PDB file of C-alpha atoms in Angstrom:
ATOM      1  CA  MET C   1      54.795-261.709  -1.909  1.00 57.00           C
ATOM      2  CA  SER C   2      51.245-260.853  -1.685  1.00 57.00           C
ATOM      3  CA  ARG C   3      51.792-257.625  -3.734  1.00 58.00           C
ATOM      4  CA  VAL C   4      53.404-259.732  -6.437  1.00 50.00           C
ATOM      5  CA  ILE C   5      50.273-262.045  -6.477  1.00 52.00           C
ATOM      6  CA  CYS C   6      47.953-259.058  -6.493  1.00 44.00           C
ATOM      7  CA  VAL C   7      49.987-257.626  -9.523  1.00 43.00           C
ATOM      8  CA  LEU C   8      49.845-260.868 -11.375  1.00 42.00           C
ATOM      9  CA  LEU C   9      46.089-261.275 -10.823  1.00 44.00           C
ATOM     10  CA  LEU C  10      45.486-257.728 -12.155  1.00 46.00           C
ATOM     11  CA  LEU C  11      47.600-258.247 -15.246  1.00 44.00           C
ATOM     12  CA  CYS C  12      45.681-261.471 -15.927  1.00 44.00           C
ATOM     13  CA  ALA C  13      42.437-259.744 -15.532  1.00 46.00           C
ATOM     14  CA  MET C  14      43.455-256.987 -17.792  1.00 45.00           C
ATOM     15  CA  LEU C  15      44.514-259.477 -20.519  1.00 43.00           C
ATOM     16  CA  PHE C  16      41.306-261.445 -20.176  1.00 46.00           C
ATOM     17  CA  ALA C  17      39.327-258.218 -20.445  1.00 44.00           C
ATOM     18  CA  HIS C  18      41.081-257.027 -23.525  1.00 46.00           C
ATOM     19  CA  GLY C  19      39.115-257.792 -26.712  1.00 58.00           C
ATOM     20  CA  GLN C  20      36.248-259.564 -25.083  1.00 71.00           C
ATOM     21  CA  SER C  21      32.711-259.952 -25.992  1.00 82.00           C
ATOM     22  CA  CYS C  22      30.059-258.590 -23.703  1.00 93.00           C
ATOM     23  CA  LEU C  23      26.410-257.894 -23.375  1.00 95.00           C
ATOM     24  CA  PRO C  24      25.317-261.141 -24.878  1.00 95.00           C
ATOM     25  CA  ASN C  25      21.577-260.102 -24.532  1.00 95.00           C
ATOM     26  CA  GLY C  26      22.278-256.457 -25.857  1.00 96.00           C
ATOM     27  CA  ALA C  27      21.593-253.324 -24.112  1.00 95.00           C
ATOM     28  CA  THR C  28      19.660-250.057 -24.192  1.00 97.00           C
ATOM     29  CA  PHE C  29      21.230-246.704 -23.429  1.00 98.00           C
ATOM     30  CA  ASN C  30      18.657-244.050 -22.528  1.00 98.00           C
ATOM     31  CA  SER C  31      20.986-241.253 -21.218  1.00 98.00           C
ATOM     32  CA  GLN C  32      24.285-239.611 -21.995  1.00 98.00           C
ATOM     33  CA  GLN C  33      25.595-240.773 -18.551  1.00 98.00           C
ATOM     34  CA  GLU C  34      24.974-244.478 -19.561  1.00 98.00           C
ATOM     35  CA  ILE C  35      27.060-243.910 -22.737  1.00 98.00           C
ATOM     36  CA  ASP C  36      29.716-242.149 -20.834  1.00 98.00           C
ATOM     37  CA  LEU C  37      30.025-244.967 -18.336  1.00 97.00           C
ATOM     38  CA  PHE C  38      30.292-247.761 -20.965  1.00 97.00           C
ATOM     39  CA  ASN C  39      34.143-248.045 -20.840  1.00 94.00           C
ATOM     40  CA  PHE C  40      34.191-248.117 -17.082  1.00 94.00           C
ATOM     41  CA  THR C  41      31.357-250.748 -16.882  1.00 95.00           C
ATOM     42  CA  TYR C  42      32.568-252.895 -19.651  1.00 94.00           C
ATOM     43  CA  PRO C  43      36.449-252.237 -19.996  1.00 92.00           C
ATOM     44  CA  GLY C  44      37.903-254.152 -22.946  1.00 91.00           C
ATOM     45  CA  CYS C  45      34.562-254.787 -24.548  1.00 95.00           C
ATOM     46  CA  VAL C  46      35.021-254.740 -28.388  1.00 96.00           C
ATOM     47  CA  GLU C  47      32.003-257.023 -29.508  1.00 97.00           C
ATOM     48  CA  ILE C  48      28.385-256.630 -28.408  1.00 97.00           C
ATOM     49  CA  GLY C  49      26.729-260.026 -28.357  1.00 96.00           C
ATOM     50  CA  GLY C  50      23.203-258.654 -28.933  1.00 97.00           C
ATOM     51  CA  SER C  51      21.381-255.668 -30.214  1.00 98.00           C
ATOM     52  CA  ILE C  52      21.959-252.148 -29.059  1.00 98.00           C
ATOM     53  CA  THR C  53      19.371-249.360 -28.771  1.00 98.00           C
ATOM     54  CA  ILE C  54      20.499-245.747 -28.260  1.00 98.00           C
ATOM     55  CA  SER C  55      17.530-243.618 -27.375  1.00 98.00           C
ATOM     56  CA  GLY C  56      17.609-240.485 -25.226  1.00 97.00           C
ATOM     57  CA  SER C  57      16.732-236.767 -25.818  1.00 96.00           C
ATOM     58  CA  ASP C  58      20.026-235.814 -23.724  1.00 97.00           C
ATOM     59  CA  ILE C  59      22.382-238.149 -25.715  1.00 98.00           C
ATOM     60  CA  THR C  60      24.744-235.756 -27.582  1.00 97.00           C
ATOM     61  CA  ASN C  61      27.668-237.879 -28.464  1.00 97.00           C
ATOM     62  CA  LEU C  62      28.607-241.601 -28.750  1.00 97.00           C
ATOM     63  CA  ASP C  63      32.419-240.985 -27.824  1.00 97.00           C
ATOM     64  CA  SER C  64      32.619-243.513 -25.122  1.00 97.00           C
ATOM     65  CA  LEU C  65      31.647-246.364 -27.603  1.00 97.00           C
ATOM     66  CA  HIS C  66      34.946-245.857 -29.459  1.00 96.00           C
ATOM     67  CA  ARG C  67      36.313-249.463 -28.744  1.00 96.00           C
ATOM     68  CA  ILE C  68      33.169-251.345 -30.158  1.00 97.00           C
ATOM     69  CA  GLU C  69      34.157-253.078 -33.352  1.00 97.00           C
ATOM     70  CA  LYS C  70      31.283-255.536 -33.762  1.00 97.00           C
ATOM     71  CA  ILE C  71      27.555-255.765 -32.953  1.00 97.00           C
ATOM     72  CA  ILE C  72      26.040-259.097 -33.315  1.00 97.00           C
ATOM     73  CA  GLY C  73      22.427-257.867 -33.290  1.00 97.00           C
ATOM     74  CA  ASP C  74      20.848-254.700 -34.489  1.00 98.00           C
ATOM     75  CA  LEU C  75      22.038-251.120 -33.829  1.00 98.00           C
ATOM     76  CA  ARG C  76      19.217-248.821 -33.243  1.00 98.00           C
ATOM     77  CA  ILE C  77      19.725-244.988 -32.748  1.00 98.00           C
ATOM     78  CA  GLN C  78      16.577-242.917 -32.196  1.00 98.00           C
ATOM     79  CA  ASN C  79      15.376-239.681 -30.604  1.00 97.00           C
ATOM     80  CA  THR C  80      18.965-238.340 -29.781  1.00 98.00           C
ATOM     81  CA  GLN C  81      20.615-235.052 -30.132  1.00 97.00           C
ATOM     82  CA  ILE C  82      23.817-236.373 -31.786  1.00 97.00           C
ATOM     83  CA  SER C  83      25.190-234.549 -34.849  1.00 95.00           C
ATOM     84  CA  SER C  84      27.507-237.333 -36.126  1.00 94.00           C
ATOM     85  CA  PHE C  85      28.457-240.847 -35.354  1.00 96.00           C
ATOM     86  CA  HIS C  86      32.109-240.028 -34.335  1.00 94.00           C
ATOM     87  CA  GLY C  87      32.242-242.396 -31.314  1.00 95.00           C
ATOM     88  CA  LEU C  88      31.465-245.473 -33.613  1.00 97.00           C
ATOM     89  CA  HIS C  89      34.633-244.990 -35.719  1.00 96.00           C
ATOM     90  CA  SER C  90      35.815-248.429 -34.754  1.00 97.00           C
ATOM     91  CA  LEU C  91      32.719-250.313 -35.641  1.00 97.00           C
ATOM     92  CA  ASP C  92      33.231-252.447 -38.647  1.00 97.00           C
ATOM     93  CA  SER C  93      30.431-254.880 -38.483  1.00 97.00           C
ATOM     94  CA  ILE C  94      26.695-254.953 -37.621  1.00 98.00           C
ATOM     95  CA  ARG C  95      25.339-258.373 -38.146  1.00 97.00           C
ATOM     96  CA  GLY C  96      21.679-257.256 -37.867  1.00 97.00           C
ATOM     97  CA  ASN C  97      20.106-254.012 -38.969  1.00 97.00           C
ATOM     98  CA  LEU C  98      21.297-250.376 -38.748  1.00 97.00           C
ATOM     99  CA  ILE C  99      18.108-248.283 -37.788  1.00 98.00           C
ATOM    100  CA  ILE C 100      18.521-244.437 -37.456  1.00 97.00           C
ATOM    101  CA  SER C 101      15.216-242.602 -36.937  1.00 97.00           C
ATOM    102  CA  TYR C 102      14.121-239.193 -35.249  1.00 96.00           C
ATOM    103  CA  ASN C 103      17.715-237.812 -34.966  1.00 95.00           C
ATOM    104  CA  ASP C 104      17.044-234.210 -36.128  1.00 93.00           C
ATOM    105  CA  LYS C 105      20.471-232.842 -35.361  1.00 95.00           C
ATOM    106  CA  ILE C 106      22.600-235.277 -37.488  1.00 94.00           C
ATOM    107  CA  GLU C 107      24.809-233.344 -39.824  1.00 91.00           C
ATOM    108  CA  ASN C 108      26.900-236.189 -41.348  1.00 90.00           C
ATOM    109  CA  PHE C 109      27.553-239.905 -41.169  1.00 90.00           C
ATOM    110  CA  ASN C 110      31.280-239.494 -40.064  1.00 91.00           C
ATOM    111  CA  GLY C 111      32.175-242.145 -37.728  1.00 92.00           C
ATOM    112  CA  PHE C 112      30.955-245.035 -39.893  1.00 94.00           C
ATOM    113  CA  ASP C 113      34.163-244.928 -41.835  1.00 91.00           C
ATOM    114  CA  GLN C 114      35.279-248.543 -40.822  1.00 93.00           C
ATOM    115  CA  LEU C 115      31.756-250.066 -41.267  1.00 95.00           C
ATOM    116  CA  VAL C 116      31.933-252.718 -44.090  1.00 94.00           C
ATOM    117  CA  ARG C 117      29.237-255.042 -43.104  1.00 89.00           C
ATOM    118  CA  VAL C 118      25.526-254.519 -42.138  1.00 90.00           C
TER     119      VAL C 118
END
């Protein structure tokens, strides 16, 4: 009986986590490790409630941010080693500003294919 209850609680938690908003005050990612841990730290997060800053000389990809669909604040990407924005391919809306600066390795803007509102 306790296994059934545990399974039901786990399923409820998974359903609640799916499609949720997170980080109401935004966040700053200063390393590739922080980016890579995003899906584990915020499972099911598709909408960021605040601004996001991505800034770190060891950041080479944004792949773990692939579930993010909306950012309520700004998206600032600066001082990274990324060559494209591939990990942001689900992002369709940024309610604030999109600021990209000091990213000398950017080869293209692939990854912003779904972005329709800034």
